[in-house]
PDB file of C-alpha atoms in Angstrom:
ATOM      1  CA  MET A   1     -40.119  -2.050   2.821  1.00  0.00           C
ATOM      2  CA  THR A   2     -38.755  -5.397   3.967  1.00  0.00           C
ATOM      3  CA  ASP A   3     -36.870  -5.579   7.242  1.00  0.00           C
ATOM      4  CA  LEU A   4     -33.543  -7.131   6.395  1.00  0.00           C
ATOM      5  CA  PRO A   5     -31.394  -8.671   9.112  1.00  0.00           C
ATOM      6  CA  ALA A   6     -28.353  -6.683  10.175  1.00  0.00           C
ATOM      7  CA  ALA A   7     -25.128  -7.613   8.418  1.00  0.00           C
ATOM      8  CA  PRO A   8     -23.059 -10.177  10.281  1.00  0.00           C
ATOM      9  CA  ALA A   9     -20.154  -7.715  10.412  1.00  0.00           C
ATOM     10  CA  ARG A  10     -19.375  -4.026   9.944  1.00  0.00           C
ATOM     11  CA  PHE A  11     -16.094  -2.420   8.900  1.00  0.00           C
ATOM     12  CA  LYS A  12     -14.295  -1.028  11.967  1.00  0.00           C
ATOM     13  CA  ASP A  13     -10.614  -0.221  11.383  1.00  0.00           C
ATOM     14  CA  LEU A  14      -7.786  -0.891   8.967  1.00  0.00           C
ATOM     15  CA  CYS A  15      -4.620  -2.548  10.304  1.00  0.00           C
ATOM     16  CA  LEU A  16      -1.175  -2.667   8.708  1.00  0.00           C
ATOM     17  CA  ASP A  17       1.693  -4.798   9.968  1.00  0.00           C
ATOM     18  CA  ALA A  18       5.183  -3.327   9.918  1.00  0.00           C
ATOM     19  CA  VAL A  19       8.647  -4.123  11.211  1.00  0.00           C
ATOM     20  CA  ASP A  20       9.109  -0.434  12.131  1.00  0.00           C
ATOM     21  CA  HIS A  21       5.488   0.405  12.892  1.00  0.00           C
ATOM     22  CA  GLN A  22       6.379   3.743  14.492  1.00  0.00           C
ATOM     23  CA  SER A  23       8.104   5.035  11.336  1.00  0.00           C
ATOM     24  CA  LEU A  24       5.492   3.597   8.996  1.00  0.00           C
ATOM     25  CA  ALA A  25       2.711   5.255  11.021  1.00  0.00           C
ATOM     26  CA  ASP A  26       4.543   8.574  10.678  1.00  0.00           C
ATOM     27  CA  TRP A  27       5.032   8.020   6.929  1.00  0.00           C
ATOM     28  CA  TRP A  28       1.332   7.365   6.355  1.00  0.00           C
ATOM     29  CA  CYS A  29       0.436  10.371   8.535  1.00  0.00           C
ATOM     30  CA  ALA A  30       2.560  12.547   6.248  1.00  0.00           C
ATOM     31  CA  ALA A  31       1.142  10.903   3.114  1.00  0.00           C
ATOM     32  CA  LEU A  32      -2.533  11.132   4.129  1.00  0.00           C
ATOM     33  CA  GLY A  33      -2.543  14.172   6.397  1.00  0.00           C
ATOM     34  CA  TYR A  34      -3.464  11.923   9.328  1.00  0.00           C
ATOM     35  CA  VAL A  35      -2.351  12.384  12.934  1.00  0.00           C
ATOM     36  CA  ARG A  36      -1.543   9.959  15.702  1.00  0.00           C
ATOM     37  CA  ARG A  37      -4.508   9.347  17.984  1.00  0.00           C
ATOM     38  CA  GLY A  38      -3.662   9.913  21.629  1.00  0.00           C
ATOM     39  CA  SER A  39      -4.388   7.269  24.238  1.00  0.00           C
ATOM     40  CA  PRO A  40      -7.729   7.610  26.033  1.00  0.00           C
ATOM     41  CA  ASP A  41      -6.047   8.192  29.404  1.00  0.00           C
ATOM     42  CA  GLY A  42      -3.421  10.588  28.036  1.00  0.00           C
ATOM     43  CA  THR A  43      -0.447   8.363  28.871  1.00  0.00           C
ATOM     44  CA  GLU A  44       2.255   7.426  26.379  1.00  0.00           C
ATOM     45  CA  PRO A  45       1.865   3.749  25.407  1.00  0.00           C
ATOM     46  CA  PRO A  46       4.911   1.468  25.228  1.00  0.00           C
ATOM     47  CA  ALA A  47       6.853   1.790  21.955  1.00  0.00           C
ATOM     48  CA  ASP A  48       5.939  -1.755  20.867  1.00  0.00           C
ATOM     49  CA  TRP A  49       2.167  -1.179  21.156  1.00  0.00           C
ATOM     50  CA  PRO A  50       0.121  -0.629  18.009  1.00  0.00           C
ATOM     51  CA  VAL A  51      -0.007   2.960  16.764  1.00  0.00           C
ATOM     52  CA  PRO A  52      -3.459   4.330  15.849  1.00  0.00           C
ATOM     53  CA  VAL A  53      -3.674   7.180  13.326  1.00  0.00           C
ATOM     54  CA  VAL A  54      -6.773   9.145  12.379  1.00  0.00           C
ATOM     55  CA  ASP A  55      -8.010  11.600   9.799  1.00  0.00           C
ATOM     56  CA  PRO A  56      -8.223  14.908  11.714  1.00  0.00           C
ATOM     57  CA  ASP A  57     -11.339  15.786   9.674  1.00  0.00           C
ATOM     58  CA  GLY A  58     -13.002  12.509  10.655  1.00  0.00           C
ATOM     59  CA  ALA A  59     -13.562  11.508   7.024  1.00  0.00           C
ATOM     60  CA  GLY A  60     -11.194   8.541   6.743  1.00  0.00           C
ATOM     61  CA  PRO A  61     -10.944   5.274   8.658  1.00  0.00           C
ATOM     62  CA  LEU A  62      -8.873   4.690  11.777  1.00  0.00           C
ATOM     63  CA  ILE A  63      -5.639   2.923  10.794  1.00  0.00           C
ATOM     64  CA  TRP A  64      -3.601   0.821  13.222  1.00  0.00           C
ATOM     65  CA  PHE A  65       0.088   0.050  12.678  1.00  0.00           C
ATOM     66  CA  ASN A  66       1.078  -3.193  14.379  1.00  0.00           C
ATOM     67  CA  GLN A  67       4.657  -4.227  15.027  1.00  0.00           C
ATOM     68  CA  VAL A  68       5.690  -7.590  13.579  1.00  0.00           C
ATOM     69  CA  SER A  69       9.104  -9.227  13.445  1.00  0.00           C
ATOM     70  CA  GLU A  70       9.051 -10.430   9.840  1.00  0.00           C
ATOM     71  CA  PRO A  71       9.401  -8.143   6.806  1.00  0.00           C
ATOM     72  CA  LYS A  72       6.878  -8.185   3.969  1.00  0.00           C
ATOM     73  CA  THR A  73       7.881 -10.816   1.419  1.00  0.00           C
ATOM     74  CA  THR A  74       5.025 -11.197  -1.103  1.00  0.00           C
ATOM     75  CA  LYS A  75       2.392  -9.113  -2.854  1.00  0.00           C
ATOM     76  CA  ASN A  76      -0.380  -7.699  -0.678  1.00  0.00           C
ATOM     77  CA  ARG A  77      -3.678  -9.552  -0.845  1.00  0.00           C
ATOM     78  CA  MET A  78      -5.413  -6.318   0.169  1.00  0.00           C
ATOM     79  CA  HIS A  79      -4.180  -2.785  -0.463  1.00  0.00           C
ATOM     80  CA  LEU A  80      -5.089   0.865  -0.077  1.00  0.00           C
ATOM     81  CA  ASP A  81      -6.401   3.041  -2.888  1.00  0.00           C
ATOM     82  CA  VAL A  82      -5.704   6.742  -2.410  1.00  0.00           C
ATOM     83  CA  THR A  83      -6.359   9.892  -4.374  1.00  0.00           C
ATOM     84  CA  GLY A  84      -3.327  12.119  -4.658  1.00  0.00           C
ATOM     85  CA  ASP A  85      -0.105  13.218  -6.290  1.00  0.00           C
ATOM     86  CA  PRO A  86       2.220  10.271  -6.964  1.00  0.00           C
ATOM     87  CA  GLU A  87       5.257  12.532  -7.368  1.00  0.00           C
ATOM     88  CA  ARG A  88       4.778  13.974  -3.873  1.00  0.00           C
ATOM     89  CA  LEU A  89       4.371  10.467  -2.465  1.00  0.00           C
ATOM     90  CA  LEU A  90       7.578   9.394  -4.208  1.00  0.00           C
ATOM     91  CA  ALA A  91       9.322  12.435  -2.693  1.00  0.00           C
ATOM     92  CA  LEU A  92       8.135  11.250   0.758  1.00  0.00           C
ATOM     93  CA  GLY A  93       9.826   7.882   0.200  1.00  0.00           C
ATOM     94  CA  ALA A  94       7.340   5.731  -1.714  1.00  0.00           C
ATOM     95  CA  THR A  95       8.652   3.440  -4.443  1.00  0.00           C
ATOM     96  CA  LEU A  96       7.220   3.444  -7.961  1.00  0.00           C
ATOM     97  CA  LEU A  97       6.057  -0.010  -9.015  1.00  0.00           C
ATOM     98  CA  ARG A  98       4.047   0.872 -12.136  1.00  0.00           C
ATOM     99  CA  ARG A  99       3.018   3.992 -14.020  1.00  0.00           C
ATOM    100  CA  PRO A 100      -0.308   4.331 -15.846  1.00  0.00           C
ATOM    101  CA  ASP A 101      -0.291   2.613 -19.221  1.00  0.00           C
ATOM    102  CA  GLU A 102      -2.712   1.162 -21.742  1.00  0.00           C
ATOM    103  CA  ASP A 103      -3.948  -1.364 -19.153  1.00  0.00           C
ATOM    104  CA  ILE A 104      -4.296   0.794 -16.023  1.00  0.00           C
ATOM    105  CA  HIS A 105      -4.972   4.479 -15.486  1.00  0.00           C
ATOM    106  CA  TRP A 106      -3.399   4.895 -12.059  1.00  0.00           C
ATOM    107  CA  HIS A 107       0.021   4.631 -10.410  1.00  0.00           C
ATOM    108  CA  ILE A 108       1.021   1.686  -8.263  1.00  0.00           C
ATOM    109  CA  LEU A 109       3.439   2.609  -5.484  1.00  0.00           C
ATOM    110  CA  ALA A 110       4.813   0.927  -2.371  1.00  0.00           C
ATOM    111  CA  ASP A 111       5.264   2.495   1.048  1.00  0.00           C
ATOM    112  CA  PRO A 112       8.685   2.354   2.767  1.00  0.00           C
ATOM    113  CA  GLU A 113       8.026  -1.225   3.973  1.00  0.00           C
ATOM    114  CA  GLY A 114       6.900  -2.430   0.542  1.00  0.00           C
ATOM    115  CA  ASN A 115       3.114  -2.373   1.002  1.00  0.00           C
ATOM    116  CA  GLU A 116       1.574  -1.735  -2.410  1.00  0.00           C
ATOM    117  CA  PHE A 117      -1.056   0.966  -2.875  1.00  0.00           C
ATOM    118  CA  CYS A 118      -2.759   2.571  -5.870  1.00  0.00           C
ATOM    119  CA  VAL A 119      -2.768   6.315  -6.469  1.00  0.00           C
ATOM    120  CA  PHE A 120      -5.610   7.813  -8.483  1.00  0.00           C
ATOM    121  CA  ALA A 121      -5.708  11.348  -9.830  1.00  0.00           C
ATOM    122  CA  PRO A 122      -8.056  13.639  -7.910  1.00  0.00           C
ATOM    123  CA  THR A 123     -11.404  14.263  -9.585  1.00  0.00           C
ATOM    124  CA  GLU A 124     -12.824  17.754  -9.738  1.00  0.00           C
TER     125      GLU A 124
END
């Protein structure tokens, strides 16, 4: 076996910018079953600090929600793909952008701040 050099980078976390990062963090926690990660020292960080959320089972990536002053104005260049129930996500406050059709077999939704994401049916 050949020893290959280590990759120049490794995936660490996912970060999403949001005008109301506190609310968007809570929305994604409800959508994914994530929870807010407490601070290492147990203190409450300032409200404008990034909000980290984690999968309580440890299966998914750490997601950071960063406060920005400008709203989203164009299509995402990167987006999340999730497995789930689009109707439940719509009931939580997502917006339907596109239903499955002859070209795609998944739903395209947007979170409350307009970030697009794809929803695939669970596989058994």
